[in-house]
């Protein structure tokens, strides 16, 4: 009963609500001073609107459940799309705004009308000020329904972690020289389709490009032999964040490495990462970029990573 | 910046118009303010906001307006409340024409609230209630739409239909709440500050002037507006329509075109005036002259004896006023006001009356004829009356003859040199003033003393009162009968004495008046005493003055009220008890903490990062003896924590006790198995 009567809500008066309260107070004083019944009637209307606002906003925040859908990728210092899934078991809800509680994420999402039984995905453009893991505590759902006089808030405890990638920017320094030798996937059989040095000969498999056939060797061997050559345009780089960096220097290095990795991967190269206490094998493609960014995001927050694991 | 919803802006503008109208109906807002606001509203409704480019400059222009209004107030040429209301209207107009934003919308609606408060201070009309209701509905819808519009992401449509219904329901609840607040908010005063009504539906219509001129048009008879309310004692309960004469004044001098009175005004102003001695079984009247009446002449049932105890209703409240006696038995209020209320004692119909205080000149004037009176008038009178010597019988003969031979019409030919001659010998049709004038002069030509009386005829019962309409204005004849005083004789055909407005119009006005009566009684004049009576009525039986014994025990209505309240409380408790309890996450968390502590004490701590469900799964997988105990506990924890099925009272302690016993058993088993 006590939980029902005193649910954990916070109530704030909006700017218009403050003026409304002042007007209500003035009308009340006028009614008391003059005894004008019409002022009493207006006062009654103003007071009942205040109570009704409380009741309707409470109904709005009832029977709600929130699920965090999350983000595709959050980079520090720029807005990123973040989603929550909002469901109402019964009744309708209006004018809800959602945001994360007690975290340095700015921005909020909104939904005008939420019918019962449907899961509504609310999208927001949030901005994180810095790189690293953000420990999410809960979701704040606020409504100013019905008249915008008061903002009632309910917090849904919903623990979680949002990993914020390093800020995207310009990398001033050029990456170090490409690695040589058997590093990365450059010698993987699937990668030997370039125009560089001879890497070997093998029998042509079914479906492979016949332009790669070495006709002289094929004639001598009596079967189709394929020439394998290295891809000269694809190189392997291993970027490094040296140990001992901290604070702003670490941030700058992480941002620089992230940008270099992005550029190299865009150009089709393979990129690996050497971090304090961690090493990522060179690889290519967007999946590798995501791995690099995740690893860079955790640099300096290793303790939290262990906790989260 | 996205475009605001057009519907919301229209609702906002209309709500502001309703708020302004609540002040404007008092007719006290100056015309320039009315015109400016109306223009601004029209422009705003067309969707144009011409002041959007220079909001600050135009806001600065409001300062000189405020200064001018201040000067008007300071010089006493404008009421402070009226000035404040006018300024609020101008501010609202400026905001209406500015760019729409959240701040602007809020300001518009808050200025609307101030205008509503101003309207409440200026007017007590029923129309104010309608304006208040319209403002509440329109402003709520507009605000609700604004709130939803702000929450909807850009590019997505605003769910107008889904919003309207709950908003309308909420507004209805707010109105019901307002009524409840109104009834139960304790009054700390006695309803002194109420400003009385204005003429309402237009200017006042039925005025009494110093003369009655034959001619003009007959629109007054078709006017259904109520000008007078009267409560009679003894109350003729069963009479729906009174056939009574309500006299205002009499006339003794006719110059051929218009009537006047030679009596001079008495300069003394008195609070109570006795016109003639009273009699047994006098009729007491509590009369209220409504603002539509528009005159200062007192009206009373024929024949009034004593009048007084008068109040004048002014925009700033009620105050006592005195009366001035004029010639022709006319009494006027000394002070101007929007309306008046007073008390009258009249002699019952058929009672012999004193003719009142009349000097010789005035008595002689009762036989005066106009200089150029057509000689055919006297011939006509002699032909109809014959040798009859009794003035009353002669008057009745003439009256019957006029009613038989002449037509009643409101279509008149305008001003004529000799309207009486035109009525008697040419058109042979006229209205009540023609009939009354003809009868009076026909009697005078025969030497019978008579005079013309004006006032109202009729009376329609509404509730406990009788109302008289502007269309009931009437004229008739007083014949002086020796020993009986002035006796009323009415030459107008009976069917045309009362008002002749359209039935449907009359019904509509009656309906409006009935609602306004309820409004006035239940709202405008609702006082602390009414509150006490209301409360007392809920708990105590109504006292029957005819029954000397007090009934024992509370009345049935008290039992009903108590029953309803009990039912409401029971329903509330049932509703609250049926509601699913909020999942108590703290309780579930405490449970899992306690379980982990017990496991740790027993030497079975969860591994790093291992949750309770992981531990339970491991125990089950390893066929650990504690597995069967831990599995249901874990399931219950998950249900309580995430499944909206909170732990019941004492359930946590019970499960922990079961776990403790299982751990004890397991420990004993471990010891006994140890080598």
Short mmCIF file of C-alpha atoms in Angstrom, two decimals, chain B residues 282-636:
data_model
loop_
_atom_site.label_atom_id
_atom_site.label_comp_id
_atom_site.label_asym_id
_atom_site.label_seq_id
_atom_site.Cartn_x
_atom_site.Cartn_y
_atom_site.Cartn_z
CA UNK B 282 -51.18 43.08 1.81
CA UNK B 283 -49.07 41.45 -0.87
CA UNK B 284 -45.38 41.58 -0.05
CA UNK B 285 -43.00 41.67 -3.01
CA UNK B 286 -39.27 41.32 -3.14
CA UNK B 287 -38.51 42.76 -6.55
CA UNK B 288 -35.31 42.72 -8.52
CA UNK B 289 -35.06 45.01 -11.50
CA UNK B 290 -32.57 43.40 -13.85
CA UNK B 291 -30.00 45.31 -15.87
CA UNK B 292 -32.15 44.79 -18.97
CA UNK B 293 -34.79 47.09 -17.42
CA UNK B 294 -32.69 50.20 -17.94
CA UNK B 295 -34.64 52.72 -15.87
CA UNK B 296 -34.70 54.04 -12.34
CA UNK B 297 -38.49 53.93 -11.88
CA UNK B 298 -39.74 51.48 -9.29
CA UNK B 299 -42.29 48.91 -10.41
CA UNK B 300 -44.84 47.38 -8.08
CA UNK B 301 -48.00 45.33 -8.15
CA UNK B 302 -51.08 47.48 -8.27
CA UNK B 303 -51.82 49.20 -5.92
CA UNK B 304 -48.54 49.92 -4.05
CA UNK B 305 -48.75 51.25 -0.51
CA UNK B 306 -45.22 51.15 0.89
CA UNK B 307 -41.89 50.86 -0.92
CA UNK B 308 -38.35 50.87 0.38
CA UNK B 309 -35.32 48.93 1.60
CA UNK B 310 -33.74 49.37 -1.80
CA UNK B 311 -30.31 48.22 -2.94
CA UNK B 312 -28.57 49.33 -6.05
CA UNK B 313 -26.27 46.87 -7.80
CA UNK B 314 -23.17 48.51 -9.19
CA UNK B 315 -20.07 47.07 -10.84
CA UNK B 316 -18.27 47.31 -7.54
CA UNK B 317 -20.95 45.73 -5.36
CA UNK B 318 -24.30 46.39 -3.75
CA UNK B 319 -25.14 49.44 -1.73
CA UNK B 320 -28.23 50.90 -0.14
CA UNK B 321 -29.99 53.62 -2.08
CA UNK B 322 -32.73 56.14 -1.38
CA UNK B 323 -35.91 56.93 -3.25
CA UNK B 324 -37.25 60.13 -4.72
CA UNK B 325 -40.96 60.74 -5.13
CA UNK B 326 -42.05 62.30 -8.45
CA UNK B 327 -45.39 63.32 -9.78
CA UNK B 328 -47.81 60.65 -10.96
CA UNK B 329 -47.10 58.30 -8.05
CA UNK B 330 -43.72 57.60 -9.53
CA UNK B 331 -40.78 56.65 -7.35
CA UNK B 332 -37.23 56.65 -8.63
CA UNK B 333 -33.95 55.42 -7.27
CA UNK B 334 -31.61 58.26 -6.50
CA UNK B 335 -28.46 56.42 -7.54
CA UNK B 336 -27.62 54.94 -10.90
CA UNK B 337 -26.92 51.24 -11.01
CA UNK B 338 -26.89 48.17 -13.19
CA UNK B 339 -29.89 46.77 -11.37
CA UNK B 340 -31.94 47.26 -8.24
CA UNK B 341 -33.74 45.27 -5.62
CA UNK B 342 -36.33 46.53 -3.17
CA UNK B 343 -39.39 45.60 -1.16
CA UNK B 344 -42.99 46.61 -1.75
CA UNK B 345 -46.27 46.18 0.09
CA UNK B 346 -49.26 46.40 -2.23
CA UNK B 347 -52.95 46.39 -1.54
CA UNK B 348 -54.67 43.25 -2.75
CA UNK B 349 -56.69 43.60 -5.99
CA UNK B 350 -60.27 44.71 -5.47
CA UNK B 351 -59.51 46.64 -2.29
CA UNK B 352 -60.87 50.12 -1.95
CA UNK B 353 -57.87 52.42 -2.08
CA UNK B 354 -56.95 55.88 -1.13
CA UNK B 355 -56.30 57.98 -4.24
CA UNK B 356 -53.13 59.24 -2.63
CA UNK B 357 -51.88 62.71 -1.88
CA UNK B 358 -53.26 64.95 -4.66
CA UNK B 359 -53.79 68.68 -4.57
CA UNK B 360 -56.62 70.51 -6.30
CA UNK B 361 -54.65 71.19 -9.45
CA UNK B 362 -53.80 67.57 -9.79
CA UNK B 363 -57.40 66.57 -9.18
CA UNK B 364 -58.57 69.05 -11.79
CA UNK B 365 -56.04 67.71 -14.23
CA UNK B 366 -57.83 64.35 -14.17
CA UNK B 367 -60.54 65.97 -16.31
CA UNK B 368 -58.22 67.97 -18.58
CA UNK B 369 -58.65 67.55 -22.32
CA UNK B 370 -56.35 68.66 -25.11
CA UNK B 371 -57.24 71.97 -26.67
CA UNK B 372 -57.74 70.69 -30.18
CA UNK B 373 -59.67 67.59 -29.26
CA UNK B 374 -61.93 66.46 -32.05
CA UNK B 375 -65.59 67.09 -31.03
CA UNK B 376 -66.50 63.71 -32.44
CA UNK B 377 -64.73 62.12 -29.45
CA UNK B 378 -67.29 63.39 -27.00
CA UNK B 379 -70.14 62.44 -29.30
CA UNK B 380 -68.73 59.00 -29.58
CA UNK B 381 -68.43 58.68 -25.81
CA UNK B 382 -72.01 59.79 -25.25
CA UNK B 383 -73.24 57.43 -27.91
CA UNK B 384 -71.51 54.46 -26.28
CA UNK B 385 -72.12 55.28 -22.62
CA UNK B 386 -75.57 56.71 -22.87
CA UNK B 387 -76.96 58.01 -19.58
CA UNK B 388 -74.68 56.00 -17.36
CA UNK B 389 -73.62 58.04 -14.34
CA UNK B 390 -71.40 55.58 -12.56
CA UNK B 391 -67.79 56.17 -13.68
CA UNK B 392 -66.78 52.53 -13.35
CA UNK B 393 -69.79 51.27 -15.29
CA UNK B 394 -69.21 53.90 -17.95
CA UNK B 395 -65.54 52.92 -18.17
CA UNK B 396 -66.42 49.29 -18.51
CA UNK B 397 -68.95 50.06 -21.25
CA UNK B 398 -66.41 52.07 -23.17
CA UNK B 399 -63.74 49.45 -22.60
CA UNK B 400 -65.95 46.65 -23.90
CA UNK B 401 -66.92 48.74 -26.89
CA UNK B 402 -63.30 49.56 -27.75
CA UNK B 403 -62.28 45.95 -27.45
CA UNK B 404 -65.14 44.93 -29.71
CA UNK B 405 -64.90 47.59 -32.37
CA UNK B 406 -61.15 48.22 -32.64
CA UNK B 407 -58.28 46.11 -33.77
CA UNK B 408 -55.03 45.61 -31.93
CA UNK B 409 -51.97 46.12 -34.09
CA UNK B 410 -48.31 46.90 -33.66
CA UNK B 411 -48.02 48.21 -37.21
CA UNK B 412 -48.38 51.94 -36.89
CA UNK B 413 -48.30 54.73 -39.40
CA UNK B 414 -45.72 56.77 -37.51
CA UNK B 415 -46.08 60.26 -36.06
CA UNK B 416 -49.38 62.02 -36.83
CA UNK B 417 -50.83 65.41 -35.95
CA UNK B 418 -53.76 63.84 -34.09
CA UNK B 419 -53.04 60.21 -33.31
CA UNK B 420 -56.22 59.82 -31.23
CA UNK B 421 -58.43 60.96 -34.09
CA UNK B 422 -56.53 58.63 -36.41
CA UNK B 423 -57.07 55.73 -34.00
CA UNK B 424 -60.75 56.36 -33.27
CA UNK B 425 -62.01 57.38 -36.69
CA UNK B 426 -59.51 56.41 -39.41
CA UNK B 427 -57.41 53.35 -38.74
CA UNK B 428 -59.49 51.98 -35.89
CA UNK B 429 -56.46 49.97 -34.86
CA UNK B 430 -53.64 50.62 -32.45
CA UNK B 431 -51.71 49.32 -29.49
CA UNK B 432 -52.26 49.53 -25.74
CA UNK B 433 -51.34 53.19 -25.46
CA UNK B 434 -53.99 54.08 -28.06
CA UNK B 435 -56.64 52.03 -26.30
CA UNK B 436 -55.75 53.44 -22.88
CA UNK B 437 -55.54 57.01 -24.18
CA UNK B 438 -58.88 56.66 -25.96
CA UNK B 439 -60.62 55.27 -22.90
CA UNK B 440 -59.15 57.92 -20.62
CA UNK B 441 -60.14 60.81 -22.86
CA UNK B 442 -63.56 59.37 -23.67
CA UNK B 443 -64.22 59.19 -19.92
CA UNK B 444 -62.96 62.72 -19.37
CA UNK B 445 -65.21 64.10 -22.09
CA UNK B 446 -68.12 62.75 -20.05
CA UNK B 447 -66.81 64.30 -16.85
CA UNK B 448 -65.37 61.16 -15.31
CA UNK B 449 -61.94 61.59 -13.72
CA UNK B 450 -59.39 59.26 -15.20
CA UNK B 451 -55.68 59.00 -15.84
CA UNK B 452 -53.29 56.86 -17.85
CA UNK B 453 -51.09 54.29 -16.09
CA UNK B 454 -48.03 52.58 -17.51
CA UNK B 455 -46.06 49.62 -16.36
CA UNK B 456 -46.28 45.91 -17.14
CA UNK B 457 -49.00 43.33 -17.38
CA UNK B 458 -48.57 39.66 -16.62
CA UNK B 459 -46.00 37.57 -14.78
CA UNK B 460 -44.69 34.11 -15.56
CA UNK B 461 -43.74 31.69 -12.83
CA UNK B 462 -40.14 30.43 -12.94
CA UNK B 463 -39.15 28.45 -9.88
CA UNK B 464 -40.30 30.32 -6.80
CA UNK B 465 -40.44 33.64 -8.59
CA UNK B 466 -42.40 35.48 -11.21
CA UNK B 467 -40.66 37.07 -14.13
CA UNK B 468 -41.86 39.96 -16.24
CA UNK B 469 -40.57 40.49 -19.76
CA UNK B 470 -39.89 43.68 -21.68
CA UNK B 471 -42.72 42.67 -24.00
CA UNK B 472 -45.12 42.82 -21.05
CA UNK B 473 -44.89 46.63 -21.06
CA UNK B 474 -48.40 47.96 -21.03
CA UNK B 475 -50.64 51.00 -20.58
CA UNK B 476 -54.12 51.11 -19.07
CA UNK B 477 -56.57 53.49 -17.46
CA UNK B 478 -57.25 54.46 -13.86
CA UNK B 479 -60.79 55.61 -13.24
CA UNK B 480 -61.43 57.56 -10.06
CA UNK B 481 -64.46 56.03 -8.43
CA UNK B 482 -65.81 57.92 -5.41
CA UNK B 483 -65.27 55.86 -2.28
CA UNK B 484 -63.13 53.28 -3.99
CA UNK B 485 -60.25 55.35 -5.22
CA UNK B 486 -58.59 54.66 -8.55
CA UNK B 487 -59.87 51.51 -10.24
CA UNK B 488 -58.06 49.89 -13.13
CA UNK B 489 -59.93 49.51 -16.38
CA UNK B 490 -58.09 48.10 -19.35
CA UNK B 491 -59.43 48.84 -22.81
CA UNK B 492 -56.82 46.73 -24.60
CA UNK B 493 -58.18 43.36 -25.79
CA UNK B 494 -57.04 40.74 -23.20
CA UNK B 495 -55.16 38.64 -25.74
CA UNK B 496 -52.80 41.52 -26.48
CA UNK B 497 -52.02 42.78 -23.02
CA UNK B 498 -49.03 40.58 -22.27
CA UNK B 499 -45.98 40.23 -24.48
CA UNK B 500 -46.45 38.93 -28.00
CA UNK B 501 -43.07 37.51 -28.77
CA UNK B 502 -42.60 34.28 -30.66
CA UNK B 503 -43.33 31.27 -28.52
CA UNK B 504 -40.07 29.57 -29.37
CA UNK B 505 -38.12 32.75 -28.67
CA UNK B 506 -39.91 33.10 -25.38
CA UNK B 507 -39.13 29.49 -24.50
CA UNK B 508 -35.48 29.96 -25.37
CA UNK B 509 -35.20 33.09 -23.29
CA UNK B 510 -37.07 31.36 -20.44
CA UNK B 511 -34.65 28.46 -20.65
CA UNK B 512 -31.71 30.84 -20.60
CA UNK B 513 -33.23 32.73 -17.71
CA UNK B 514 -33.83 29.52 -15.79
CA UNK B 515 -30.21 28.46 -16.23
CA UNK B 516 -29.05 31.92 -15.34
CA UNK B 517 -31.23 31.79 -12.26
CA UNK B 518 -29.57 28.55 -11.22
CA UNK B 519 -26.18 30.03 -12.04
CA UNK B 520 -26.88 33.13 -9.99
CA UNK B 521 -28.26 31.21 -7.03
CA UNK B 522 -25.82 28.34 -7.04
CA UNK B 523 -22.64 30.08 -8.11
CA UNK B 524 -22.67 33.87 -8.02
CA UNK B 525 -24.50 34.15 -4.72
CA UNK B 526 -23.16 30.94 -3.16
CA UNK B 527 -21.89 31.86 0.27
CA UNK B 528 -20.47 30.51 3.47
CA UNK B 529 -24.00 30.17 4.78
CA UNK B 530 -24.92 28.01 1.78
CA UNK B 531 -21.89 25.87 2.48
CA UNK B 532 -22.94 25.40 6.07
CA UNK B 533 -26.49 24.60 4.95
CA UNK B 534 -25.18 22.11 2.44
CA UNK B 535 -23.08 20.36 5.06
CA UNK B 536 -25.89 20.46 7.55
CA UNK B 537 -28.26 19.05 4.96
CA UNK B 538 -25.97 16.07 4.56
CA UNK B 539 -25.90 15.27 8.25
CA UNK B 540 -29.06 16.65 9.81
CA UNK B 541 -32.71 16.30 8.90
CA UNK B 542 -34.40 19.32 7.38
CA UNK B 543 -36.47 21.03 10.02
CA UNK B 544 -40.12 21.15 9.30
CA UNK B 545 -41.49 24.35 10.82
CA UNK B 546 -44.98 22.89 11.05
CA UNK B 547 -43.79 19.96 13.12
CA UNK B 548 -42.79 20.92 16.67
CA UNK B 549 -41.00 17.64 17.32
CA UNK B 550 -37.50 17.01 16.15
CA UNK B 551 -37.26 13.71 14.35
CA UNK B 552 -35.05 11.27 16.15
CA UNK B 553 -31.89 10.03 14.49
CA UNK B 554 -30.18 11.10 11.30
CA UNK B 555 -32.28 11.50 8.18
CA UNK B 556 -32.32 9.03 5.33
CA UNK B 557 -30.04 11.24 3.24
CA UNK B 558 -27.37 11.02 5.96
CA UNK B 559 -27.56 7.25 5.80
CA UNK B 560 -27.39 7.40 2.03
CA UNK B 561 -24.38 9.69 2.14
CA UNK B 562 -22.61 7.51 4.68
CA UNK B 563 -23.40 4.45 2.59
CA UNK B 564 -22.03 6.05 -0.56
CA UNK B 565 -18.86 7.16 1.19
CA UNK B 566 -18.40 3.68 2.66
CA UNK B 567 -18.95 2.16 -0.76
CA UNK B 568 -16.40 4.51 -2.25
CA UNK B 569 -13.82 3.68 0.42
CA UNK B 570 -14.49 -0.04 0.00
CA UNK B 571 -14.10 0.25 -3.76
CA UNK B 572 -10.85 2.16 -3.37
CA UNK B 573 -9.44 -0.41 -0.98
CA UNK B 574 -10.51 -3.24 -3.27
CA UNK B 575 -8.96 -1.51 -6.23
CA UNK B 576 -5.71 -0.89 -4.44
CA UNK B 577 -5.53 -4.40 -3.03
CA UNK B 578 -6.18 -5.92 -6.45
CA UNK B 579 -3.47 -3.94 -8.09
CA UNK B 580 -0.34 -5.98 -8.70
CA UNK B 581 2.27 -4.95 -6.25
CA UNK B 582 5.30 -3.29 -7.61
CA UNK B 583 8.19 -5.75 -7.92
CA UNK B 584 10.28 -5.31 -4.86
CA UNK B 585 13.72 -5.43 -6.32
CA UNK B 586 15.37 -4.57 -3.05
CA UNK B 587 13.82 -7.63 -1.47
CA UNK B 588 15.06 -9.92 -4.25
CA UNK B 589 18.52 -8.40 -4.13
CA UNK B 590 18.68 -8.90 -0.40
CA UNK B 591 17.68 -12.53 -0.96
CA UNK B 592 20.50 -13.19 -3.38
CA UNK B 593 23.01 -11.43 -1.12
CA UNK B 594 21.90 -13.56 1.81
CA UNK B 595 22.13 -16.75 -0.26
CA UNK B 596 25.65 -15.89 -1.40
CA UNK B 597 26.68 -15.15 2.19
CA UNK B 598 25.34 -18.50 3.37
CA UNK B 599 27.07 -20.34 0.54
CA UNK B 600 30.33 -18.53 1.28
CA UNK B 601 30.09 -19.38 4.99
CA UNK B 602 29.47 -23.00 4.04
CA UNK B 603 32.61 -23.00 1.90
CA UNK B 604 30.79 -22.85 -1.42
CA UNK B 605 31.39 -19.26 -2.59
CA UNK B 606 30.35 -18.36 -6.12
CA UNK B 607 33.23 -18.14 -8.55
CA UNK B 608 34.32 -14.85 -10.09
CA UNK B 609 31.55 -13.38 -12.19
CA UNK B 610 29.30 -16.28 -11.37
CA UNK B 611 25.72 -15.30 -10.79
CA UNK B 612 23.24 -17.18 -8.63
CA UNK B 613 21.73 -18.85 -11.68
CA UNK B 614 25.23 -19.94 -12.74
CA UNK B 615 25.84 -21.45 -9.30
CA UNK B 616 22.49 -23.20 -9.38
CA UNK B 617 23.16 -24.53 -12.88
CA UNK B 618 26.59 -25.77 -11.80
CA UNK B 619 25.18 -27.52 -8.74
CA UNK B 620 22.51 -29.20 -10.83
CA UNK B 621 25.03 -30.19 -13.49
CA UNK B 622 27.38 -31.66 -10.86
CA UNK B 623 24.48 -33.41 -9.04
CA UNK B 624 25.44 -31.50 -5.93
CA UNK B 625 23.21 -32.31 -2.92
CA UNK B 626 22.32 -28.58 -2.61
CA UNK B 627 21.15 -28.40 -6.21
CA UNK B 628 17.50 -29.36 -5.54
CA UNK B 629 17.29 -26.69 -2.79
CA UNK B 630 19.02 -23.96 -4.73
CA UNK B 631 17.16 -24.42 -8.04
CA UNK B 632 13.66 -23.34 -6.84
CA UNK B 633 15.19 -20.55 -4.79
CA UNK B 634 17.02 -19.25 -7.84
CA UNK B 635 13.92 -19.48 -9.98
CA UNK B 636 11.94 -17.55 -7.38
#
